[in-house]
């Protein structure tokens, strides 16, 4: 994938990995549009990154996805790269019956349904480009779950599976399908992990370092990109799955103890 001269849409681009991708792509002379749910965060991102275009949109709402597609077709018809990055990470104790069913599965709407809806809506537009790409940002937890984040981990495993199928079905088109599987990355989302207590002993990768490794993978046309410890998780899930699951289950004892 070429890293310059694209028109790129990034969902969930106001902070963390999405914002770092936006910054890196702007530096490489691309047109970059980011989405987010919070108008104040969108405005702050726009001020921090001159030249960035922002649109308030929520991938967990099908109506928002359709409206976003129509707006992009009007205002950015040269769109040729979609980065499905928006996601939610929550620490959930499954012994606790509190909350509603919708609250329990909220991550599925953002992390799994959202990318699927986005691909459905934007594929016809991407197919018109001379060269196009879909980049799904999943997680190293697609290979082995972090049990204190059960629904998040399940959505990333499902997104990984969906991406494999999408790539197979689009192999005769001009649309490349990439997957970036970040390791634990230093973003605002880590606060959900009991302010870091659940990640004791886990190496945390800097967000700019993670994005730099991902861009190198995209430039090399590596379809599955596993920066940092994600590659180790993939290997361990194959050679010692019970061991690595026990290691990632340590935080459950702290959760149950609390």
Coordinates of N, CA and C in Angstrom, one line a residue:
X1 N 0.8 -1.2 0.0 CA 0.0 0.0 0.0 C 0.9 1.2 0.0
X2 N 0.6 2.2 -0.9 CA 1.3 3.4 -0.9 C 0.9 4.3 0.3
X3 N 1.8 5.0 0.9 CA 1.5 5.8 2.1 C 1.3 7.3 1.9
X4 N 1.4 7.7 0.6 CA 1.2 9.1 0.3 C 0.1 9.3 -0.8
X5 N -0.5 10.4 -0.8 CA -1.5 10.7 -1.9 C -2.8 10.1 -1.8
X6 N -3.1 9.6 -0.6 CA -4.4 8.9 -0.4 C -5.5 9.8 0.2
X7 N -6.7 9.4 0.1 CA -7.8 10.1 0.9 C -8.3 9.0 1.9
X8 N -8.1 9.3 3.1 CA -8.2 8.3 4.2 C -9.2 8.7 5.2
X9 N -10.1 7.8 5.5 CA -11.1 7.9 6.5 C -10.8 7.0 7.7
X10 N -10.7 7.6 8.9 CA -10.3 6.9 10.1 C -11.4 7.0 11.1
X11 N -12.1 5.9 11.5 CA -13.1 6.0 12.6 C -12.4 6.0 13.9
X12 N -13.0 6.8 14.9 CA -12.5 6.8 16.2 C -11.1 7.5 16.2
X13 N -11.0 8.6 15.5 CA -9.7 9.2 15.3 C -9.4 10.4 16.2
X14 N -10.1 10.6 17.3 CA -9.8 11.8 18.1 C -8.8 11.6 19.2
X15 N -8.4 10.4 19.4 CA -7.4 10.1 20.4 C -6.7 8.8 20.2
X16 N -5.7 8.4 21.0 CA -5.1 7.1 20.9 C -4.6 6.7 19.6
X17 N -4.8 5.5 19.2 CA -4.3 4.9 18.0 C -4.8 5.6 16.7
X18 N -6.1 5.9 16.7 CA -6.7 6.6 15.6 C -6.1 8.0 15.3
X19 N -5.9 8.7 16.4 CA -5.3 10.1 16.3 C -3.8 10.0 15.8
X20 N -3.1 9.0 16.3 CA -1.7 8.8 15.9 C -1.6 8.4 14.4
X21 N -2.6 7.6 14.0 CA -2.6 7.2 12.6 C -2.9 8.5 11.7
X22 N -3.9 9.3 12.2 CA -4.2 10.5 11.5 C -3.0 11.4 11.4
X23 N -2.3 11.6 12.4 CA -1.1 12.5 12.4 C 0.0 12.0 11.5
X24 N 0.2 10.7 11.5 CA 1.2 10.1 10.7 C 0.9 10.2 9.2
X25 N -0.4 9.9 8.9 CA -0.8 10.0 7.5 C -0.8 11.4 7.0
X26 N -1.2 12.4 7.8 CA -1.1 13.8 7.4 C 0.3 14.2 7.1
X27 N 1.3 13.7 7.9 CA 2.7 14.0 7.6 C 3.2 13.5 6.3
X28 N 2.5 12.5 5.8 CA 2.8 11.9 4.5 C 2.0 12.4 3.4
X29 N 1.4 13.6 3.5 CA 0.7 14.3 2.5 C -0.5 13.5 2.0
X30 N -1.3 13.0 2.9 CA -2.6 12.4 2.6 C -3.7 13.4 3.0
X31 N -4.8 13.2 2.4 CA -6.1 13.9 2.9 C -6.7 12.9 3.9
X32 N -6.9 13.5 5.1 CA -7.3 12.6 6.3 C -8.6 13.2 6.9
X33 N -9.6 12.3 7.0 CA -10.8 12.6 7.7 C -11.0 11.6 8.9
X34 N -11.3 12.2 10.1 CA -11.5 11.3 11.2 C -13.0 11.5 11.7
X35 N -13.5 10.4 12.3 CA -14.8 10.5 12.9 C -14.7 10.3 14.4
X36 N -15.7 10.7 15.1 CA -15.8 10.5 16.6 C -17.2 10.8 17.0
X37 N -17.5 10.4 18.3 CA -18.8 10.7 18.8 C -18.9 12.1 19.5
X38 N -17.8 12.5 20.0 CA -17.7 13.7 20.9 C -17.3 14.9 20.1
X39 N -18.2 15.9 20.0 CA -17.9 17.1 19.2 C -16.7 17.9 19.7
X40 N -16.6 18.0 21.1 CA -15.4 18.7 21.7 C -14.1 18.0 21.3
X41 N -14.0 16.7 21.4 CA -12.8 16.0 21.0 C -12.5 16.2 19.6
X42 N -13.5 16.2 18.7 CA -13.3 16.4 17.3 C -12.7 17.8 17.0
X43 N -13.2 18.8 17.7 CA -12.7 20.1 17.5 C -11.2 20.2 18.0
X44 N -11.0 19.6 19.2 CA -9.6 19.6 19.7 C -8.6 18.9 18.7
X45 N -9.0 17.8 18.2 CA -8.2 17.1 17.2 C -7.9 18.0 16.0
X46 N -8.9 18.7 15.5 CA -8.8 19.5 14.4 C -7.8 20.7 14.7
X47 N -7.8 21.2 15.9 CA -6.9 22.3 16.3 C -5.5 21.7 16.4
X48 N -5.3 20.5 16.9 CA -4.0 19.9 17.0 C -3.4 19.5 15.7
X49 N -4.2 19.2 14.7 CA -3.7 18.7 13.5 C -4.2 19.6 12.3
X50 N -3.6 20.7 12.0 CA -4.0 21.5 10.9 C -4.2 20.7 9.6
X51 N -5.3 20.9 8.9 CA -5.5 20.2 7.7 C -6.4 19.0 7.9
X52 N -6.6 18.6 9.1 CA -7.5 17.4 9.4 C -8.9 17.8 9.2
X53 N -9.7 16.9 8.6 CA -11.2 17.1 8.5 C -11.8 16.2 9.5
X54 N -12.9 16.7 10.1 CA -13.5 15.9 11.2 C -15.0 15.8 10.9
X55 N -15.6 14.7 11.3 CA -17.1 14.5 11.1 C -17.6 13.8 12.4
X56 N -18.6 14.3 13.0 CA -19.2 13.6 14.1 C -20.1 12.5 13.6
X57 N -19.7 11.3 14.1 CA -20.4 10.1 13.6 C -20.1 8.9 14.6
X58 N -21.1 8.0 14.7 CA -20.9 6.9 15.7 C -21.1 5.6 14.9
X59 N -20.0 4.8 14.8 CA -20.1 3.6 14.0 C -21.1 2.6 14.6
X60 N -21.5 2.7 15.8 CA -22.5 1.8 16.4 C -23.9 2.1 16.0
X61 N -24.1 3.2 15.2 CA -25.4 3.6 14.8 C -25.5 3.4 13.3
X62 N -26.3 2.5 12.7 CA -26.3 2.3 11.3 C -26.7 3.5 10.5
X63 N -27.6 4.3 11.1 CA -28.0 5.6 10.4 C -26.8 6.5 10.3
X64 N -26.0 6.6 11.3 CA -24.8 7.4 11.2 C -23.8 6.9 10.1
X65 N -23.7 5.6 10.0 CA -22.8 5.0 9.0 C -23.3 5.4 7.6
X66 N -24.6 5.3 7.4 CA -25.1 5.6 6.1 C -25.0 7.1 5.7
X67 N -25.3 7.9 6.7 CA -25.1 9.4 6.5 C -23.6 9.7 6.2
X68 N -22.7 9.1 6.9 CA -21.3 9.3 6.7 C -20.9 8.9 5.3
X69 N -21.4 7.8 4.9 CA -21.1 7.3 3.5 C -21.5 8.3 2.5
X70 N -22.8 8.8 2.6 CA -23.3 9.8 1.7 C -22.5 11.1 1.7
X71 N -22.1 11.5 2.9 CA -21.3 12.8 3.0 C -19.9 12.6 2.3
X72 N -19.3 11.5 2.6 CA -18.0 11.2 2.0 C -18.0 11.1 0.5
X73 N -19.1 10.5 0.0 CA -19.3 10.4 -1.5 C -19.4 11.8 -2.1
X74 N -20.0 12.7 -1.4 CA -20.2 14.1 -1.9 C -18.9 14.9 -1.7
X75 N -18.3 14.9 -0.6 CA -17.2 15.8 -0.2 C -15.8 15.2 -0.5
X76 N -15.7 13.9 -0.4 CA -14.4 13.3 -0.6 C -14.6 12.1 -1.6
X77 N -15.0 12.3 -2.8 CA -15.2 11.2 -3.7 C -14.0 10.4 -4.1
X78 N -12.8 10.9 -3.8 CA -11.5 10.2 -4.1 C -11.1 9.3 -2.9
X79 N -12.0 9.1 -1.9 CA -11.7 8.3 -0.8 C -11.3 6.9 -1.3
X80 N -10.1 6.5 -0.8 CA -9.6 5.1 -1.2 C -9.0 4.3 -0.1
X81 N -9.0 4.8 1.2 CA -8.6 4.0 2.3 C -9.6 4.2 3.5
X82 N -10.0 3.1 4.0 CA -10.9 3.1 5.2 C -10.1 2.4 6.3
X83 N -10.0 3.1 7.4 CA -9.3 2.6 8.6 C -10.4 2.4 9.7
X84 N -10.8 1.1 9.9 CA -11.8 0.8 11.0 C -11.1 0.7 12.3
X85 N -11.1 1.8 13.0 CA -10.3 1.9 14.3 C -11.2 2.1 15.5
X86 N -12.4 2.6 15.4 CA -13.2 3.0 16.5 C -13.5 1.7 17.4
X87 N -13.4 1.8 18.7 CA -13.7 0.7 19.5 C -13.8 1.1 21.0
X88 N -14.4 0.2 21.8 CA -14.6 0.4 23.2 C -14.0 -0.7 23.9
X89 N -13.3 -0.4 25.0 CA -12.7 -1.4 25.9 C -13.3 -1.3 27.3
X90 N -13.8 -2.4 27.8 CA -14.4 -2.3 29.2 C -14.0 -3.6 30.0
X91 N -13.8 -3.3 31.2 CA -13.5 -4.4 32.2 C -14.8 -4.9 32.8
X92 N -15.1 -6.2 32.6 CA -16.4 -6.7 33.0 C -16.3 -7.9 33.8
X93 N -17.0 -7.9 35.0 CA -17.1 -9.1 35.8 C -18.4 -9.8 35.5
X94 N -18.2 -11.0 34.9 CA -19.4 -11.7 34.4 C -20.2 -12.4 35.6
X95 N -19.6 -12.3 36.8 CA -20.4 -12.8 37.9 C -21.4 -11.8 38.4
X96 N -21.3 -10.5 37.9 CA -22.1 -9.4 38.3 C -23.3 -9.4 37.3
X97 N -24.5 -9.6 37.8 CA -25.7 -9.6 36.9 C -26.3 -8.2 36.7
X98 N -25.6 -7.2 37.2 CA -26.1 -5.8 37.1 C -26.0 -5.3 35.6
X99 N -26.8 -4.3 35.4 CA -26.8 -3.7 34.0 C -27.8 -4.4 33.1
X100 N -28.0 -3.8 32.0 CA -29.0 -4.3 31.0 C -28.2 -5.2 30.0
X101 N -29.0 -6.0 29.3 CA -28.3 -6.8 28.2 C -27.6 -5.9 27.2
X102 N -28.2 -4.8 26.8 CA -27.6 -3.9 25.8 C -26.3 -3.3 26.4
X103 N -26.3 -3.0 27.6 CA -25.0 -2.5 28.2 C -23.9 -3.5 28.2
X104 N -24.3 -4.8 28.5 CA -23.3 -5.9 28.5 C -22.7 -6.1 27.2
X105 N -23.4 -5.9 26.1 CA -22.9 -6.2 24.7 C -22.6 -4.9 23.9
X106 N -22.5 -3.8 24.6 CA -22.3 -2.5 23.9 C -21.0 -2.6 23.0
X107 N -20.0 -3.3 23.5 CA -18.7 -3.4 22.7 C -18.9 -4.1 21.4
X108 N -19.9 -4.9 21.3 CA -20.1 -5.6 20.0 C -20.6 -4.7 19.0
X109 N -21.4 -3.7 19.4 CA -21.9 -2.7 18.4 C -20.8 -1.9 17.8
X110 N -19.9 -1.4 18.7 CA -18.8 -0.5 18.2 C -17.6 -1.3 17.6
X111 N -17.3 -2.4 18.2 CA -16.0 -3.1 17.8 C -16.2 -4.1 16.7
X112 N -17.4 -4.6 16.5 CA -17.6 -5.7 15.5 C -18.7 -5.3 14.5
X113 N -19.9 -4.9 15.0 CA -20.9 -4.5 14.0 C -20.4 -3.2 13.3
X114 N -19.8 -2.3 14.0 CA -19.4 -1.1 13.3 C -18.5 -1.3 12.1
X115 N -17.4 -2.0 12.3 CA -16.6 -2.2 11.1 C -17.3 -3.0 10.0
X116 N -18.2 -3.9 10.3 CA -18.9 -4.7 9.3 C -19.9 -3.7 8.6
X117 N -20.5 -2.9 9.3 CA -21.4 -1.9 8.7 C -20.7 -0.9 7.8
X118 N -19.5 -0.5 8.3 CA -18.7 0.5 7.5 C -18.2 -0.2 6.2
X119 N -17.8 -1.4 6.2 CA -17.3 -2.0 5.0 C -18.5 -2.2 4.0
X120 N -19.7 -2.6 4.5 CA -20.8 -2.7 3.7 C -21.2 -1.3 3.0
X121 N -21.1 -0.3 3.8 CA -21.5 1.0 3.3 C -20.4 1.6 2.3
X122 N -19.2 1.4 2.6 CA -18.1 2.1 1.8 C -17.5 1.2 0.7
X123 N -17.7 0.0 0.7 CA -17.1 -0.9 -0.4 C -17.4 -0.4 -1.8
X124 N -18.6 0.0 -2.1 CA -18.9 0.5 -3.5 C -18.1 1.7 -3.8
X125 N -17.8 2.6 -2.9 CA -17.0 3.8 -3.1 C -15.6 3.4 -3.3
X126 N -15.1 2.6 -2.4 CA -13.7 2.1 -2.5 C -13.4 1.4 -3.8
X127 N -14.4 0.6 -4.3 CA -14.2 -0.1 -5.5 C -14.0 0.7 -6.7
X128 N -14.3 2.0 -6.6 CA -14.2 2.9 -7.8 C -12.7 3.4 -7.9
X129 N -11.9 3.3 -6.8 CA -10.6 3.8 -6.8 C -9.6 2.9 -7.6
X130 N -8.6 3.5 -8.1 CA -7.6 2.7 -8.8 C -6.9 1.7 -7.9
X131 N -6.6 2.2 -6.7 CA -6.0 1.3 -5.6 C -6.7 1.7 -4.3
X132 N -7.2 0.7 -3.6 CA -7.9 1.0 -2.4 C -7.5 0.0 -1.3
X133 N -7.8 0.4 0.0 CA -7.4 -0.5 1.1 C -8.4 -0.3 2.2
X134 N -8.7 -1.4 2.9 CA -9.4 -1.4 4.1 C -8.4 -1.9 5.2
X135 N -8.3 -1.1 6.3 CA -7.4 -1.5 7.4 C -8.3 -1.7 8.6
X136 N -8.4 -2.9 9.1 CA -9.2 -3.2 10.3 C -8.2 -3.3 11.5
X137 N -8.5 -2.4 12.5 CA -7.6 -2.4 13.7 C -8.3 -3.3 14.7
X138 N -7.7 -4.5 14.9 CA -8.3 -5.4 15.9 C -7.4 -5.4 17.1
X139 N -6.7 -6.5 17.5 CA -5.9 -6.5 18.7 C -5.2 -7.8 18.8
X140 N -4.1 -7.8 19.5 CA -3.4 -9.1 19.8 C -4.3 -10.0 20.6
X141 N -5.3 -9.5 21.3 CA -6.2 -10.3 22.0 C -7.2 -11.1 21.1
X142 N -7.0 -10.9 19.8 CA -7.8 -11.7 18.9 C -7.2 -13.2 19.0
X143 N -6.0 -13.3 19.4 CA -5.3 -14.6 19.4 C -5.6 -15.3 20.8
X144 N -5.6 -14.6 21.8 CA -5.9 -15.1 23.2 C -6.5 -14.1 24.0
X145 N -7.6 -14.4 24.7 CA -8.4 -13.3 25.4 C -7.7 -12.9 26.7
X146 N -8.0 -11.6 27.1 CA -7.7 -11.1 28.4 C -9.0 -11.2 29.2
X147 N -9.1 -12.2 30.1 CA -10.4 -12.6 30.7 C -11.1 -11.5 31.4
X148 N -10.4 -10.4 31.9 CA -11.1 -9.3 32.6 C -11.8 -8.4 31.6
X149 N -11.5 -8.6 30.3 CA -12.2 -7.8 29.2 C -12.8 -8.8 28.3
X150 N -13.8 -9.6 28.7 CA -14.3 -10.8 27.9 C -15.0 -10.4 26.6
X151 N -15.8 -9.4 26.7 CA -16.6 -9.0 25.5 C -15.6 -8.3 24.5
X152 N -14.8 -7.5 25.0 CA -13.8 -6.8 24.1 C -13.0 -7.9 23.4
X153 N -12.4 -8.8 24.1 CA -11.6 -9.9 23.5 C -12.4 -10.7 22.5
X154 N -13.6 -11.0 22.8 CA -14.4 -11.7 21.9 C -14.7 -10.9 20.6
X155 N -14.9 -9.6 20.7 CA -15.1 -8.8 19.5 C -13.9 -8.8 18.6
X156 N -12.7 -8.7 19.2 CA -11.5 -8.7 18.4 C -11.2 -10.0 17.7
X157 N -11.5 -11.1 18.4 CA -11.4 -12.4 17.8 C -12.3 -12.6 16.6
X158 N -13.5 -12.1 16.8 CA -14.5 -12.1 15.7 C -14.1 -11.2 14.6
X159 N -13.6 -10.0 14.9 CA -13.2 -9.1 13.8 C -12.0 -9.7 13.0
X160 N -11.1 -10.4 13.7 CA -10.0 -11.1 13.0 C -10.5 -12.1 12.0
X161 N -11.5 -12.9 12.5 CA -12.1 -13.9 11.6 C -12.8 -13.3 10.4
X162 N -13.6 -12.2 10.7 CA -14.3 -11.5 9.6 C -13.3 -11.0 8.6
X163 N -12.2 -10.4 9.1 CA -11.2 -9.9 8.2 C -10.6 -10.9 7.2
X164 N -10.3 -12.1 7.8 CA -9.8 -13.2 6.9 C -10.8 -13.5 5.8
X165 N -12.1 -13.6 6.2 CA -13.1 -13.8 5.2 C -13.3 -12.7 4.2
X166 N -13.2 -11.5 4.6 CA -13.3 -10.3 3.7 C -12.2 -10.3 2.8
X167 N -11.0 -10.6 3.2 CA -9.8 -10.6 2.3 C -10.0 -11.7 1.3
X168 N -10.5 -12.9 1.7 CA -10.7 -13.9 0.7 C -11.7 -13.5 -0.4
X169 N -12.8 -12.9 0.0 CA -13.8 -12.5 -0.9 C -13.4 -11.3 -1.8
X170 N -12.5 -10.5 -1.4 CA -12.1 -9.4 -2.2 C -10.8 -9.6 -2.9
X171 N -10.3 -10.8 -3.0 CA -9.0 -11.1 -3.6 C -9.0 -10.8 -5.1
X172 N -10.1 -10.8 -5.8 CA -10.2 -10.5 -7.2 C -10.5 -9.0 -7.5
X173 N -10.5 -8.2 -6.4 CA -10.8 -6.8 -6.6 C -9.5 -5.9 -6.4
X174 N -9.6 -4.6 -6.5 CA -8.5 -3.7 -6.3 C -8.4 -3.3 -4.9
X175 N -9.2 -3.8 -4.0 CA -9.3 -3.4 -2.6 C -8.4 -4.4 -1.8
X176 N -7.3 -3.9 -1.2 CA -6.5 -4.7 -0.3 C -7.2 -4.7 1.1
X177 N -7.0 -5.8 1.8 CA -7.6 -5.9 3.1 C -6.4 -6.2 4.1
X178 N -6.2 -5.2 5.0 CA -5.1 -5.3 6.0 C -5.7 -5.4 7.4
X179 N -5.0 -6.0 8.3 CA -5.4 -6.1 9.7 C -4.2 -5.7 10.5
X180 N -4.4 -4.7 11.4 CA -3.4 -4.3 12.4 C -3.9 -4.8 13.7
X181 N -3.0 -5.6 14.4 CA -3.3 -6.2 15.7 C -2.4 -5.7 16.7
X182 N -2.8 -4.5 17.3 CA -1.9 -3.9 18.3 C -1.7 -4.7 19.5
X183 N -0.5 -4.6 20.2 CA -0.4 -5.2 21.5 C -1.0 -4.2 22.5
X184 N -0.8 -4.4 23.8 CA -1.2 -3.4 24.8 C -0.5 -2.1 24.5
X185 N -1.2 -1.0 24.2 CA -0.7 0.2 23.7 C -1.1 1.3 24.7
X186 N -0.2 2.3 24.9 CA -0.4 3.4 25.9 C -1.4 4.4 25.3
X187 N -2.6 4.2 25.6 CA -3.7 5.0 25.2 C -4.6 5.3 26.4
X188 N -5.6 6.2 26.2 CA -6.6 6.5 27.3 C -7.4 5.3 27.7
X189 N -7.5 4.3 26.7 CA -8.3 3.1 27.0 C -7.8 2.3 28.2
X190 N -6.5 2.4 28.5 CA -5.9 1.6 29.5 C -6.5 1.9 30.9
X191 N -7.1 3.1 31.0 CA -7.7 3.4 32.3 C -8.8 2.5 32.7
X192 N -9.4 1.9 31.7 CA -10.5 0.9 31.9 C -10.0 -0.4 32.6
X193 N -8.7 -0.6 32.4 CA -8.1 -1.8 33.0 C -7.6 -1.5 34.5
X194 N -8.6 -1.1 35.3 CA -8.3 -0.8 36.7 C -7.1 0.1 36.9
X195 N -7.0 1.1 36.1 CA -5.9 2.1 36.1 C -4.6 1.4 35.9
X196 N -4.5 0.3 35.2 CA -3.3 -0.4 34.9 C -3.0 -1.6 35.8
X197 N -3.8 -1.7 36.8 CA -3.5 -2.8 37.8 C -3.7 -4.2 37.1
X198 N -4.6 -4.3 36.1 CA -4.8 -5.5 35.4 C -3.7 -5.9 34.4
X199 N -2.8 -5.0 34.2 CA -1.8 -5.2 33.2 C -0.4 -5.3 33.8
X200 N -0.3 -5.6 35.1 CA 1.0 -5.8 35.7 C 1.8 -6.9 35.0
X201 N 3.0 -6.5 34.7 CA 3.9 -7.5 34.0 C 3.8 -7.5 32.5
X202 N 2.8 -6.7 32.0 CA 2.6 -6.6 30.5 C 3.4 -5.4 30.0
X203 N 4.2 -5.7 28.9 CA 4.9 -4.6 28.3 C 3.9 -3.7 27.5
X204 N 4.0 -2.4 27.8 CA 3.1 -1.5 27.1 C 3.8 -0.7 26.0
X205 N 3.3 -0.8 24.8 CA 4.0 -0.1 23.6 C 3.5 1.3 23.5
X206 N 4.4 2.2 23.2 CA 4.0 3.6 22.9 C 3.2 3.6 21.6
X207 N 2.2 4.6 21.6 CA 1.3 4.6 20.5 C 2.0 5.0 19.2
X208 N 2.9 6.0 19.3 CA 3.6 6.4 18.1 C 4.5 5.3 17.5
X209 N 5.1 4.5 18.4 CA 5.9 3.4 18.0 C 5.1 2.3 17.3
X210 N 3.9 2.0 17.9 CA 3.0 1.1 17.4 C 2.5 1.5 16.0
X211 N 2.2 2.7 15.8 CA 1.7 3.2 14.5 C 2.8 3.2 13.5
X212 N 4.1 3.5 13.9 CA 5.2 3.5 13.0 C 5.4 2.1 12.5
X213 N 5.3 1.1 13.4 CA 5.5 -0.3 13.0 C 4.4 -0.7 12.0
X214 N 3.2 -0.2 12.3 CA 2.0 -0.6 11.4 C 2.2 0.0 10.0
X215 N 2.6 1.2 9.9 CA 2.9 1.9 8.6 C 3.9 1.2 7.8
X216 N 5.0 0.7 8.5 CA 6.0 -0.1 7.8 C 5.4 -1.4 7.3
X217 N 4.5 -2.0 8.0 CA 3.8 -3.2 7.5 C 3.0 -2.9 6.3
X218 N 2.2 -1.8 6.4 CA 1.3 -1.4 5.3 C 2.2 -1.2 4.0
X219 N 3.3 -0.4 4.2 CA 4.1 -0.1 3.1 C 4.7 -1.4 2.4
X220 N 4.9 -2.4 3.2 CA 5.5 -3.6 2.7 C 4.4 -4.6 2.3
X221 N 3.2 -4.2 2.3 CA 2.0 -5.0 1.9 C 1.9 -6.3 2.8
X222 N 2.2 -6.1 4.1 CA 2.0 -7.2 5.0 C 0.5 -7.2 5.4
X223 N -0.2 -8.2 5.0 CA -1.7 -8.1 5.2 C -2.1 -8.2 6.7
X224 N -1.3 -8.9 7.5 CA -1.5 -9.1 8.9 C -0.3 -8.6 9.7
X225 N -0.5 -7.5 10.4 CA 0.6 -6.7 11.1 C 0.4 -6.9 12.6
X226 N 1.5 -7.5 13.2 CA 1.5 -7.8 14.6 C 2.6 -7.1 15.3
X227 N 2.5 -5.8 15.6 CA 3.6 -5.1 16.3 C 3.9 -5.6 17.7
X228 N 5.1 -5.4 18.2 CA 5.4 -5.7 19.5 C 5.0 -7.1 20.0
X229 N 4.4 -7.2 21.2 CA 4.1 -8.4 21.8 C 2.9 -9.2 21.1
X230 N 2.3 -8.5 20.1 CA 1.2 -9.2 19.4 C 1.7 -10.5 18.7
X231 N 2.9 -10.3 18.1 CA 3.5 -11.5 17.4 C 3.7 -12.6 18.4
X232 N 4.2 -12.3 19.6 CA 4.4 -13.3 20.6 C 3.1 -14.0 21.1
X233 N 2.0 -13.2 21.2 CA 0.7 -13.7 21.5 C 0.2 -14.7 20.5
X234 N 0.4 -14.3 19.2 CA 0.0 -15.2 18.1 C 0.8 -16.6 18.2
X235 N 2.1 -16.5 18.4 CA 2.9 -17.7 18.5 C 2.5 -18.5 19.7
X236 N 2.3 -17.9 20.9 CA 2.0 -18.6 22.1 C 0.6 -19.3 22.1
X237 N -0.3 -18.6 21.3 CA -1.6 -19.2 21.2 C -1.6 -20.5 20.4
X238 N -0.6 -20.7 19.7 CA -0.4 -21.9 18.8 C 0.4 -23.0 19.5
X239 N 1.4 -22.6 20.2 CA 2.3 -23.6 20.8 C 2.1 -23.9 22.2
X240 N 1.5 -22.9 23.0 CA 1.2 -23.1 24.4 C 0.0 -22.4 24.8
X241 N -1.2 -22.7 24.2 CA -2.4 -21.9 24.5 C -2.8 -21.9 26.0
X242 N -2.7 -23.0 26.7 CA -3.2 -23.1 28.0 C -2.3 -22.2 28.9
X243 N -1.0 -22.2 28.6 CA 0.0 -21.4 29.4 C -0.3 -19.9 29.3
X244 N -0.4 -19.5 28.0 CA -0.6 -18.0 27.8 C -1.9 -17.6 28.4
X245 N -3.0 -18.4 28.3 CA -4.3 -18.0 28.9 C -4.2 -17.9 30.4
X246 N -3.4 -18.8 31.0 CA -3.2 -18.7 32.5 C -2.5 -17.4 32.8
X247 N -1.5 -17.0 32.0 CA -0.8 -15.8 32.3 C -1.7 -14.6 32.2
X248 N -2.6 -14.6 31.2 CA -3.5 -13.4 31.0 C -4.7 -13.5 32.0
X249 N -4.9 -14.6 32.7 CA -6.0 -14.7 33.6 C -5.6 -14.3 35.0
X250 N -4.4 -13.9 35.3 CA -4.0 -13.5 36.6 C -4.8 -12.3 37.1
X251 N -5.1 -11.4 36.3 CA -5.9 -10.2 36.7 C -7.3 -10.6 37.2
X252 N -7.8 -11.8 36.8 CA -9.1 -12.2 37.2 C -9.1 -12.4 38.8
X253 N -8.0 -12.9 39.3 CA -8.0 -13.1 40.7 C -8.1 -11.8 41.5
X254 N -7.5 -10.7 41.0 CA -7.6 -9.4 41.6 C -9.1 -8.9 41.4
X255 N -9.7 -9.2 40.3 CA -11.1 -8.7 40.1 C -12.0 -9.4 41.0
X256 N -11.8 -10.7 41.2 CA -12.7 -11.5 42.1 C -12.5 -11.2 43.5
X257 N -11.2 -10.9 43.8 CA -10.9 -10.5 45.2 C -11.4 -9.2 45.6
X258 N -11.6 -8.3 44.6 CA -12.2 -7.0 44.9 C -13.7 -7.0 44.9

